[in-house]
Tab-separated table of C-alpha atoms and ligand atoms in Angstrom:
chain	number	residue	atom	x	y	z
L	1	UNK	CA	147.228	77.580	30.689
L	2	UNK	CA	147.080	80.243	28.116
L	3	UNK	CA	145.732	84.036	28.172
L	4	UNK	CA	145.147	85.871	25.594
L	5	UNK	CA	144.180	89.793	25.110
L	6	UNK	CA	142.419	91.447	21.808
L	7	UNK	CA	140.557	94.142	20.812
L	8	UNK	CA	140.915	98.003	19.716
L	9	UNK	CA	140.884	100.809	22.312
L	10	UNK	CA	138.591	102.511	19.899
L	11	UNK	CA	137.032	99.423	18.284
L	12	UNK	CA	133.764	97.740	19.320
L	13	UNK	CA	135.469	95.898	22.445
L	14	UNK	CA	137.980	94.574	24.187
L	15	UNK	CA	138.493	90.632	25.041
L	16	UNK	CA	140.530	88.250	27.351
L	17	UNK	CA	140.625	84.824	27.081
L	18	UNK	CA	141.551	82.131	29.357
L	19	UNK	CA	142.700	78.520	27.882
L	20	UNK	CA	143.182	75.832	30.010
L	21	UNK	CA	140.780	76.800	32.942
L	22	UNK	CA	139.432	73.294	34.704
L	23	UNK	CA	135.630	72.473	34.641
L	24	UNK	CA	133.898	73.267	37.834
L	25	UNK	CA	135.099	76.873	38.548
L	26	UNK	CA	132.071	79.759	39.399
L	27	UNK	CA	132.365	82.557	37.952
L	28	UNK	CA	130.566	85.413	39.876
L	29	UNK	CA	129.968	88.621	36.832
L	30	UNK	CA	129.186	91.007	39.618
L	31	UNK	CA	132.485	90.199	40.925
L	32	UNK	CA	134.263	90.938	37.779
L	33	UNK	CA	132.150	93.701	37.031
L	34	UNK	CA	133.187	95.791	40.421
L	35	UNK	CA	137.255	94.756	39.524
L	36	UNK	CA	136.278	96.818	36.428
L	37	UNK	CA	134.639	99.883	38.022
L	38	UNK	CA	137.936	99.814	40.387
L	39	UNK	CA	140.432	100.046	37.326
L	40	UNK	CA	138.165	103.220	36.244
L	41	UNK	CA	138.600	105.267	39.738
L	42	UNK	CA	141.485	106.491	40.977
L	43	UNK	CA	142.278	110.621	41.565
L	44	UNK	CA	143.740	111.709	38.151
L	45	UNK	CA	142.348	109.713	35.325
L	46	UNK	CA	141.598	111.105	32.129
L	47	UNK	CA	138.408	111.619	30.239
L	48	UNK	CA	137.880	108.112	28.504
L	49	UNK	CA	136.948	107.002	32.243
L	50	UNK	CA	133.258	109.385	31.973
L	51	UNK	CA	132.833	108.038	29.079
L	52	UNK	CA	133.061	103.924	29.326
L	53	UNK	CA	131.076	102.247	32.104
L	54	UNK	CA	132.778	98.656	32.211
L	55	UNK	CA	131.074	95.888	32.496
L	56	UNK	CA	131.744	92.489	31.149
L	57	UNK	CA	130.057	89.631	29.223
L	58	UNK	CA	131.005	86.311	29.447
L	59	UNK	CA	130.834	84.606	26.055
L	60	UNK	CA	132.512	81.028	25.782
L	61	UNK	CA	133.098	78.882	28.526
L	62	UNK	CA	130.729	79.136	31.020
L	63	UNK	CA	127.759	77.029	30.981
L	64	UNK	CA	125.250	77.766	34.277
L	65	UNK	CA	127.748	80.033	35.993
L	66	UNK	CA	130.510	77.081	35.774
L	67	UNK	CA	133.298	76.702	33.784
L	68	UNK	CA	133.245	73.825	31.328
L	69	UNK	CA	136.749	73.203	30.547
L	70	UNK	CA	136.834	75.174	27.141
L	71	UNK	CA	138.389	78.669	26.760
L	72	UNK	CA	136.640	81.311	28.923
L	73	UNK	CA	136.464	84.620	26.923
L	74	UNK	CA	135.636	88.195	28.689
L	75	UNK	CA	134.467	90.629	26.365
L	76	UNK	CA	134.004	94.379	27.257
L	77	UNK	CA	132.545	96.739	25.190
L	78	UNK	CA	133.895	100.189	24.109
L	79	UNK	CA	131.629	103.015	24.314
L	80	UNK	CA	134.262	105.641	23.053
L	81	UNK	CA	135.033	105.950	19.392
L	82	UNK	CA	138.110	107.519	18.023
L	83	UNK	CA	138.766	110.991	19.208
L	84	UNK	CA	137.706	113.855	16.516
L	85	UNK	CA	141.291	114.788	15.574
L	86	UNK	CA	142.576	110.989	15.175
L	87	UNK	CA	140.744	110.706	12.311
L	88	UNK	CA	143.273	113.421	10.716
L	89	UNK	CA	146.596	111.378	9.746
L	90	UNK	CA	149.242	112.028	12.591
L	91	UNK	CA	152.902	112.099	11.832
L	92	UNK	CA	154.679	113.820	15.299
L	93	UNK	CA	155.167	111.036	18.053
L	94	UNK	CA	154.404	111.692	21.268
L	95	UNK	CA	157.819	111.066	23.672
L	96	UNK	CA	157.487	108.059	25.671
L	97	UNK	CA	154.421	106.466	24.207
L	98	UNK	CA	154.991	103.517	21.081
L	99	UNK	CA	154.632	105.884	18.878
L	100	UNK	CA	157.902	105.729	17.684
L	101	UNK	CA	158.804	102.312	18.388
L	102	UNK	CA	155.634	101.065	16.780
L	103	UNK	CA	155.810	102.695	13.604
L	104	UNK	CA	159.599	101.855	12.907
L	105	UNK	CA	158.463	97.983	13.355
L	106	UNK	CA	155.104	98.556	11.600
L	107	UNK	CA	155.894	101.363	9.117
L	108	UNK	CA	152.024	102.617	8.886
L	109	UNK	CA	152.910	106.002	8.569
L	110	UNK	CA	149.509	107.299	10.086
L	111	UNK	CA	150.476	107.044	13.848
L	112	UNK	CA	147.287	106.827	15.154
L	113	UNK	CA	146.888	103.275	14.012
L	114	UNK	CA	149.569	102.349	16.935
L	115	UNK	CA	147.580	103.843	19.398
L	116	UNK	CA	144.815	101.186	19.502
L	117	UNK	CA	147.214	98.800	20.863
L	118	UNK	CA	149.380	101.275	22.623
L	119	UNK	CA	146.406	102.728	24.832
L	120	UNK	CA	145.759	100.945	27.994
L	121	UNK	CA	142.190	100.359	27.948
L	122	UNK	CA	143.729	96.513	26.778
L	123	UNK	CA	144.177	96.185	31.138
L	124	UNK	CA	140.458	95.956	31.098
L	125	UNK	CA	140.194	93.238	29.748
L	126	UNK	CA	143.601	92.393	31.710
L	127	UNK	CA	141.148	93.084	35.021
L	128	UNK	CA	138.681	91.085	34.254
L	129	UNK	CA	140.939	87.924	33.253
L	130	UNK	CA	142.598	88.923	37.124
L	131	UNK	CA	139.100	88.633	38.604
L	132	UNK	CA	138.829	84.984	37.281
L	133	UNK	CA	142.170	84.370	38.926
L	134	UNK	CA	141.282	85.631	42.069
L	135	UNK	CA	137.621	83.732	41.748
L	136	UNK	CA	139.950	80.296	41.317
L	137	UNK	CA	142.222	81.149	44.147
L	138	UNK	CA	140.342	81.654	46.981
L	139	UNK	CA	139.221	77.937	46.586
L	140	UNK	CA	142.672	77.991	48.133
L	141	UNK	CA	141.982	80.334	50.569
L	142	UNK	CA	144.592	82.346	48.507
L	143	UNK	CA	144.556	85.687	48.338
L	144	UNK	CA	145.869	89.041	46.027
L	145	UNK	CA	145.498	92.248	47.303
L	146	UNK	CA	147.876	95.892	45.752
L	147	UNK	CA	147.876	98.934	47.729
L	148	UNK	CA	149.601	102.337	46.261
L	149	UNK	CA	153.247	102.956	47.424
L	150	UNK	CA	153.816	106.168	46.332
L	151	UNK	CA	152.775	108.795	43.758
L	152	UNK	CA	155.679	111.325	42.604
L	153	UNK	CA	157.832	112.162	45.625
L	154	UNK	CA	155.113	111.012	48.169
L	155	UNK	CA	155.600	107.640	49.509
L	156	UNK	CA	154.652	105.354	52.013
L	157	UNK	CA	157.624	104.041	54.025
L	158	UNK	CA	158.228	100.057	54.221
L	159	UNK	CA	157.678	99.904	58.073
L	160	UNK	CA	153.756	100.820	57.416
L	161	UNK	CA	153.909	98.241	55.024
L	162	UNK	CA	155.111	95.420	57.368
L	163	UNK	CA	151.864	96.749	60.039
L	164	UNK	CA	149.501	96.135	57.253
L	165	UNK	CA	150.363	92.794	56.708
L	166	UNK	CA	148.973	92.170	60.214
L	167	UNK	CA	145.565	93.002	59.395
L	168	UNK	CA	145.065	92.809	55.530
L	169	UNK	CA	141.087	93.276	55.659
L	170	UNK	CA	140.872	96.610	57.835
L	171	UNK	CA	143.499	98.081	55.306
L	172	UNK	CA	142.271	96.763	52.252
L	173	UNK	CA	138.797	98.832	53.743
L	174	UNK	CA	141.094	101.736	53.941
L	175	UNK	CA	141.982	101.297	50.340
L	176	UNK	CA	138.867	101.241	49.128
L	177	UNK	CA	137.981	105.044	50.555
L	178	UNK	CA	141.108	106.657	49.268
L	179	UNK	CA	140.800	108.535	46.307
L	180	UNK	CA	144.462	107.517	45.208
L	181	UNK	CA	144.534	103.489	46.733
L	182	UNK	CA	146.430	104.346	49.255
L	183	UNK	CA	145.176	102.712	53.005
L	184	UNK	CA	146.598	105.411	54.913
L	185	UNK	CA	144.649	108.520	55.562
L	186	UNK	CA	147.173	111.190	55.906
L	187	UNK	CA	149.843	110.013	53.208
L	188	UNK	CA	146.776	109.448	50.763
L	189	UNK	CA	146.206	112.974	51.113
L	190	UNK	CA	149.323	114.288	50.695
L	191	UNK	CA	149.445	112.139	47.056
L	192	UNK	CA	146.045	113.835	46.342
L	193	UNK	CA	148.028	117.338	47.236
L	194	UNK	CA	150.973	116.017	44.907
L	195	UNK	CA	148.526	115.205	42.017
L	196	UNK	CA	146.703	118.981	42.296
L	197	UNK	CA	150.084	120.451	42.773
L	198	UNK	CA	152.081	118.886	40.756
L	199	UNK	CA	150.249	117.191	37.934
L	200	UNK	CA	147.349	119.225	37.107
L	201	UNK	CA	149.419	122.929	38.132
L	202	UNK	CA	152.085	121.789	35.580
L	203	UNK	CA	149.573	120.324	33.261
L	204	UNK	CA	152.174	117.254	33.473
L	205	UNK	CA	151.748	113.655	34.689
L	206	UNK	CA	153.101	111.842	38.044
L	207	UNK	CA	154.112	108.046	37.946
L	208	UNK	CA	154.672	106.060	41.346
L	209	UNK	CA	154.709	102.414	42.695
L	210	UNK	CA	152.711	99.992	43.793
L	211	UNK	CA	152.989	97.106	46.673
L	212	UNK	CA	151.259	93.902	45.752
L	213	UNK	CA	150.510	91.020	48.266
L	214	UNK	CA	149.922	87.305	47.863
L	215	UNK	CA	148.178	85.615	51.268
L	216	UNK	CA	147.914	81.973	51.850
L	217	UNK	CA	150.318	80.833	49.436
L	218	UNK	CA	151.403	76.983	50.589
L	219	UNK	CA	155.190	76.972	49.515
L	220	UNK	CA	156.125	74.487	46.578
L	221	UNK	CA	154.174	76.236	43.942
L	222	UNK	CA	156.306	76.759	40.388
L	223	UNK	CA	158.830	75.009	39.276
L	224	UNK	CA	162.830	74.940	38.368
L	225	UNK	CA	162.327	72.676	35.383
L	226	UNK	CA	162.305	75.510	32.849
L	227	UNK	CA	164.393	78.306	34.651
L	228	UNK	CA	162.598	80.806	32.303
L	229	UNK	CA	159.239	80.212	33.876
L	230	UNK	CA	160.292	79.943	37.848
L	231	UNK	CA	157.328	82.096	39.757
L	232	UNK	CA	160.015	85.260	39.842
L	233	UNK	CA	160.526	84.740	36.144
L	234	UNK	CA	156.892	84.963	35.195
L	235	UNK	CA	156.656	87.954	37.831
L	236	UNK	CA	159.067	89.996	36.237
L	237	UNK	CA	157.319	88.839	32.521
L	238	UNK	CA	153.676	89.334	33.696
L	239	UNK	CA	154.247	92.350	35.869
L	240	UNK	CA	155.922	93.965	32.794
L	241	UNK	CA	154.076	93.827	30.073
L	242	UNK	CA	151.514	96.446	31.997
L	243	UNK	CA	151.505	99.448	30.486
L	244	UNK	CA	153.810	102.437	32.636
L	245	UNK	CA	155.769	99.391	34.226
L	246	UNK	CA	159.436	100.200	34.302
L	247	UNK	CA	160.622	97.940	37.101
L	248	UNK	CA	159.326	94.905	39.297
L	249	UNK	CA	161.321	93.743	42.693
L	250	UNK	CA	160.559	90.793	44.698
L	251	UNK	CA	160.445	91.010	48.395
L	252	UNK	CA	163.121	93.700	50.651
L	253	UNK	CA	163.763	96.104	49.175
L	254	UNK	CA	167.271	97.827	50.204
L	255	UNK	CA	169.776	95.367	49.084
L	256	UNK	CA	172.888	96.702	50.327
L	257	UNK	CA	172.713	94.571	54.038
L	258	UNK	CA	174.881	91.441	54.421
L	259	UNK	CA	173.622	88.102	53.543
L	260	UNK	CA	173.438	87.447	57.495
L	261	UNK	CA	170.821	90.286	57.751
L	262	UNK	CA	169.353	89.511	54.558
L	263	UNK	CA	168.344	85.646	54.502
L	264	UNK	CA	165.515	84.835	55.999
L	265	UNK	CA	165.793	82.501	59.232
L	266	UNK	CA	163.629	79.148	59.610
L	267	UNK	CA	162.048	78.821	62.962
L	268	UNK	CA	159.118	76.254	63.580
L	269	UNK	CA	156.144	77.437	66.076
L	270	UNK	CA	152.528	75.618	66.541
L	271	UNK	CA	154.053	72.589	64.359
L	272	UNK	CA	154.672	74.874	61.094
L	273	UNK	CA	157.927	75.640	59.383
L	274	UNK	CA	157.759	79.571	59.755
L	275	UNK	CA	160.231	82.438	59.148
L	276	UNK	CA	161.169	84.887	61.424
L	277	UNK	CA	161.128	87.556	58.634
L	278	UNK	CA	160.246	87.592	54.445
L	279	UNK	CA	163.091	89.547	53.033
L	280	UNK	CA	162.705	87.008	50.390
L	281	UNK	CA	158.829	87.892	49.456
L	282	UNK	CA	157.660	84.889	49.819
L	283	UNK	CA	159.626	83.223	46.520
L	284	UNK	CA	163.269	81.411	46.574
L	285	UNK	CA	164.873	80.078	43.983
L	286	UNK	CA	161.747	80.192	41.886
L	287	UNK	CA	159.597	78.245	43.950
L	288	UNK	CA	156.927	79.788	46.213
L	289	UNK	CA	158.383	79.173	50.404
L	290	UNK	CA	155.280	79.675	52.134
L	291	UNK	CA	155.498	83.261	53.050
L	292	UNK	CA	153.517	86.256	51.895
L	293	UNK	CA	154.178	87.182	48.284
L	294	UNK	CA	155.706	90.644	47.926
L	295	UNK	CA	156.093	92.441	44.663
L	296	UNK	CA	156.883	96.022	44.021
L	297	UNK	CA	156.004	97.486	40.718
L	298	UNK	CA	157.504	100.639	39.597
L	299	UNK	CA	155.270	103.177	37.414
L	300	UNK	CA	156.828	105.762	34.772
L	301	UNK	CA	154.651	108.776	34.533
L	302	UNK	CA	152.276	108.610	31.509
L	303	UNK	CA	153.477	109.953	28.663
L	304	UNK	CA	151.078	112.130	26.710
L	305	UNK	CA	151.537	115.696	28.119
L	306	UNK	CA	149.395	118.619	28.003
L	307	UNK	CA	152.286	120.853	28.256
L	308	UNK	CA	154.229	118.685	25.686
L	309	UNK	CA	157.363	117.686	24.733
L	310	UNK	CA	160.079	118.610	21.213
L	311	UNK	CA	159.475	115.970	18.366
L	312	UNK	CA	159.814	115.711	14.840
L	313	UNK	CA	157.403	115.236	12.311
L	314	UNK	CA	158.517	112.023	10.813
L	315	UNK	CA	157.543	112.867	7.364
L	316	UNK	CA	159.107	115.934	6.785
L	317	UNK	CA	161.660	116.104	9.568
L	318	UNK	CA	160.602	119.113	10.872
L	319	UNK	CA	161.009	120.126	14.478
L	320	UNK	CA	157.430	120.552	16.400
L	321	UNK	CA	155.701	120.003	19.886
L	322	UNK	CA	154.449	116.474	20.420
L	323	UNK	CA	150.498	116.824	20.212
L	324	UNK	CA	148.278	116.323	23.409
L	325	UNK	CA	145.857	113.666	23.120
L	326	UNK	CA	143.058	112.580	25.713
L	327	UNK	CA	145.104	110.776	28.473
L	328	UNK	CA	144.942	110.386	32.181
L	329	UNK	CA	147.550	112.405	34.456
L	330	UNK	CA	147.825	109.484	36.993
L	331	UNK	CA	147.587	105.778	36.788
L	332	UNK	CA	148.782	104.212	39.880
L	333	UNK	CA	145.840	103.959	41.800
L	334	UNK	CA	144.232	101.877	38.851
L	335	UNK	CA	147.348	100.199	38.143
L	336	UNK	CA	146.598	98.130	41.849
L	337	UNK	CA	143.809	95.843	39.873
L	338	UNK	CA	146.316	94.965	37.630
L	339	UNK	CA	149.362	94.147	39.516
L	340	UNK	CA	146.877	92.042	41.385
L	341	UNK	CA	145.625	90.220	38.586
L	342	UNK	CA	149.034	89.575	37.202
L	343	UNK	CA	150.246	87.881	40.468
L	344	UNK	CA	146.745	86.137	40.529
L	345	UNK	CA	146.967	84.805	37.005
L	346	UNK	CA	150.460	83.484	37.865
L	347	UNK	CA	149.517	81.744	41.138
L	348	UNK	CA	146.673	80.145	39.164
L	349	UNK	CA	148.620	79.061	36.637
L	350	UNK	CA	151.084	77.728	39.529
L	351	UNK	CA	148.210	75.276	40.874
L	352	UNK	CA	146.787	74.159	37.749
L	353	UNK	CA	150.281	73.227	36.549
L	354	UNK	CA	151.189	71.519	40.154
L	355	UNK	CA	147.632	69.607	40.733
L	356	UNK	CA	145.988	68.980	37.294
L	357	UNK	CA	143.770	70.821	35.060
L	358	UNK	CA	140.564	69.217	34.605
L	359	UNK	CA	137.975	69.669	37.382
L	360	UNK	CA	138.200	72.546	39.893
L	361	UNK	CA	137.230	69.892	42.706
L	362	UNK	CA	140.146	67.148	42.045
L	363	UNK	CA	142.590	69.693	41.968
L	364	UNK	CA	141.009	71.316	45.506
L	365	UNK	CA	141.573	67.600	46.760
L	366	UNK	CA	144.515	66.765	45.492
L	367	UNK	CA	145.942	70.320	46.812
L	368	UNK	CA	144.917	69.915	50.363
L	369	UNK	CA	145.749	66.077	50.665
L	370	UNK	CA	149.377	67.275	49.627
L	371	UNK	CA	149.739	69.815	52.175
L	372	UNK	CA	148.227	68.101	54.634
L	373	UNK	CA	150.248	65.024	54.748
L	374	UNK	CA	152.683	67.298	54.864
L	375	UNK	CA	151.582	69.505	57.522
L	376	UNK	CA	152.141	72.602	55.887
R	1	EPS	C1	142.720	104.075	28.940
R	1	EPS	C2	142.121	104.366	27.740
R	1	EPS	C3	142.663	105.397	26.849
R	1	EPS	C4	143.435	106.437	27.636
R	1	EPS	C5	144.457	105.807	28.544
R	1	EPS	C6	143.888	104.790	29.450
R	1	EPS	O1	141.549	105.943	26.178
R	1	EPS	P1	141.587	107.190	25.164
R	1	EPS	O2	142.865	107.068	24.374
R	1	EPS	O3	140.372	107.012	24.294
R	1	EPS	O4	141.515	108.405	26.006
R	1	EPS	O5	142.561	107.190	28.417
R	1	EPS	O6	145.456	105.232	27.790
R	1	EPS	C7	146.711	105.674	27.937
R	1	EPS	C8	147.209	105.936	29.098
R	1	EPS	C9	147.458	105.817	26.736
R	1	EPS	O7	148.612	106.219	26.845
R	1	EPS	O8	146.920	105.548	25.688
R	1	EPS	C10	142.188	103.008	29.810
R	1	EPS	O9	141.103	102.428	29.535
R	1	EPS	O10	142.854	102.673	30.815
């Protein structure tokens, strides 16, 4: 299975494409279409998000609502054009964004070009590629759902985290009427107090983390036949290449308890292999173990700043201020769809690769008959 991503942020639109994807599979557009509006929302995005109103198109693939076996491509249209000053060559880099990088690879010296690839209206088309996933998985009865962690200093503390788990639908409601993503009511308002104080008082930006479940996962999904693409590989690959992303861990988080605290003990209750705990988050040794999936993604703070950085003008050397350009001030809350679809994209992947990929209903039977003879 292959996915691709293409498109401008300021071109005519944005596209994902699946490759791969077995025959047979519905694909609901409303249900894409409200993944997009939820990568819009979130307390302390930027302009661009009054201007676009997502919605996608499905243009290859789908025949009657069903998949047909060929690529599925997503396209969603831009409604935003280039801001007025980017049609003015830039030279100063902004610190933190590719900038830089981009135009020592590239060497276009009008930096603006980078930014079409650079901005993160790509994770649109990222979010509806996720929905797909998600649409595929809960034929499994397998489930994806990312909550916000923290935003700046204000964070939620693991022991909430571990109550949630308990009842996934009444917090994923919760979710769902925070402004910021977060399910609970009095530390969601504190990160809305962070954002006001902090981000917008400062005219600066706030980064943060997000926690990212996986329900219903049978264990013996991946593979250690290429130790580059184990499940925890592919998480750390996947989870990465979102934009902000600066660090993914799997499962517990403090580290520094013994292995006898740490592992993960085998008990067996109503005739299923269980654990008494999930330090492990749901993955060892590359393989999925039946657990919950547990994934932590870590969030720099955007980089464009209203109240900006020292640069250099990298035509004449001088020194200058970085320039401010449209951003948002806080992407966490957003960045939930897409940790999601990441970890959904991966678990499809995972069952497509174990079961066969040509019709959606031979791989259902083949899936269950294996985990039923095995009573798992
Ligand atoms: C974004 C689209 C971009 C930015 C932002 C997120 O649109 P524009 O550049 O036209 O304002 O708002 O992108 C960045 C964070 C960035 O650094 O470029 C989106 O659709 O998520």
């Amino acid at each position: 299975m292959e996915f691709k991503i293409v498109g401008d942020s300021h071109g005519p639109f944005m596209m994902g494409l699946i490759e791969g994807i077995p025959a047979g599979l519905t694909i609901d557009k409303e249900t894409i279409d409200a993944e997009l509006r939820r990568r819009q929302k979130g307390y302390g995005r930027g302009e661009r998000m009054h201007i676009e109103s997502d919605e996608v198109d499905i243009v290859s693939g789908v025949w009657n609502g069903m998949t047909t076996g060929a690529p599925v491509v997503l396209m969603i249209g831009n409604k935003a054009a280039n801001p007025i000053d980017a049609k003015k060559e830039r030279t100063v880099p902004r610190p933190g964004h590719g900038d830089y990088s981009a135009w020592a690879k590239y060497e276009l010296t009008d930096l603006n070009a980078y930014t079409e690839r650079n901005s993160a209206r790509w994770t649109a088309a990222l979010a509806a590629l996720g929905s797909v996933a998600k649409q595929f998985l809960t034929i499994f009865d397998v489930h994806v759902m990312g909550f916000v962690a923290s935003i700046g200093k204000v964070h939620v503390d693991d022991t909430l985290f571990d109550e949630l788990q308990k009842d996934f639908d009444a917090y994923i409601e919760k979710r769902d009427n925070s402004l910021v993503a977060c399910p609970f009511e009095d530390i969601s308002e504190c990160m809305i107090q962070e954002i006001e104080n902090v981000a917008f008082k400062e005219a600066t930006t706030l980064g943060g983390s997000t926690k990212t479940f996986a329900t219903g996962v049978k264990p013996g999904l991946g593979s250690y036949s290429n130790v580059f693409n184990k499940v925890d590989s592919k998480i750390g690959r996947y989870f990465m290449s979102i934009p902000s992303v600066k660090g993914v861990h799997i499962g517990h988080e403090d580290v520094s308890c013994t292995g006898f605290e740490f592992q993960d003990p085998f008990t067996y209750e109503n005739g299923r292999i269980k654990r008494t705990k999930n330090f492990a988050g749901g993955i060892e040794a590359g393989i999925t173990n039946g657990e919950n999936i547990v994934v932590t993604t870590y969030f720099k703070p955007i980089s464009t700043l209203a109240n900006p950085l020292n640069s250099i003008d990298l035509e004449t050397k001088e020194r200058c201020k970085a320039p401010y350009i449209r951003s948002d001030s806080v992407i966490v809350p957003a960045a939930t769809v897409l940790t999601e679809s990441v970890l959904a994209m991966i678990l499809m992947e995972e069952i497509v690769d174990g079961f066969g990929n040509d019709n959606i209903e031979l791989i259902r039977q083949r899936y269950f008959e294996k985990y039923s003879q095995m009573d798992l």
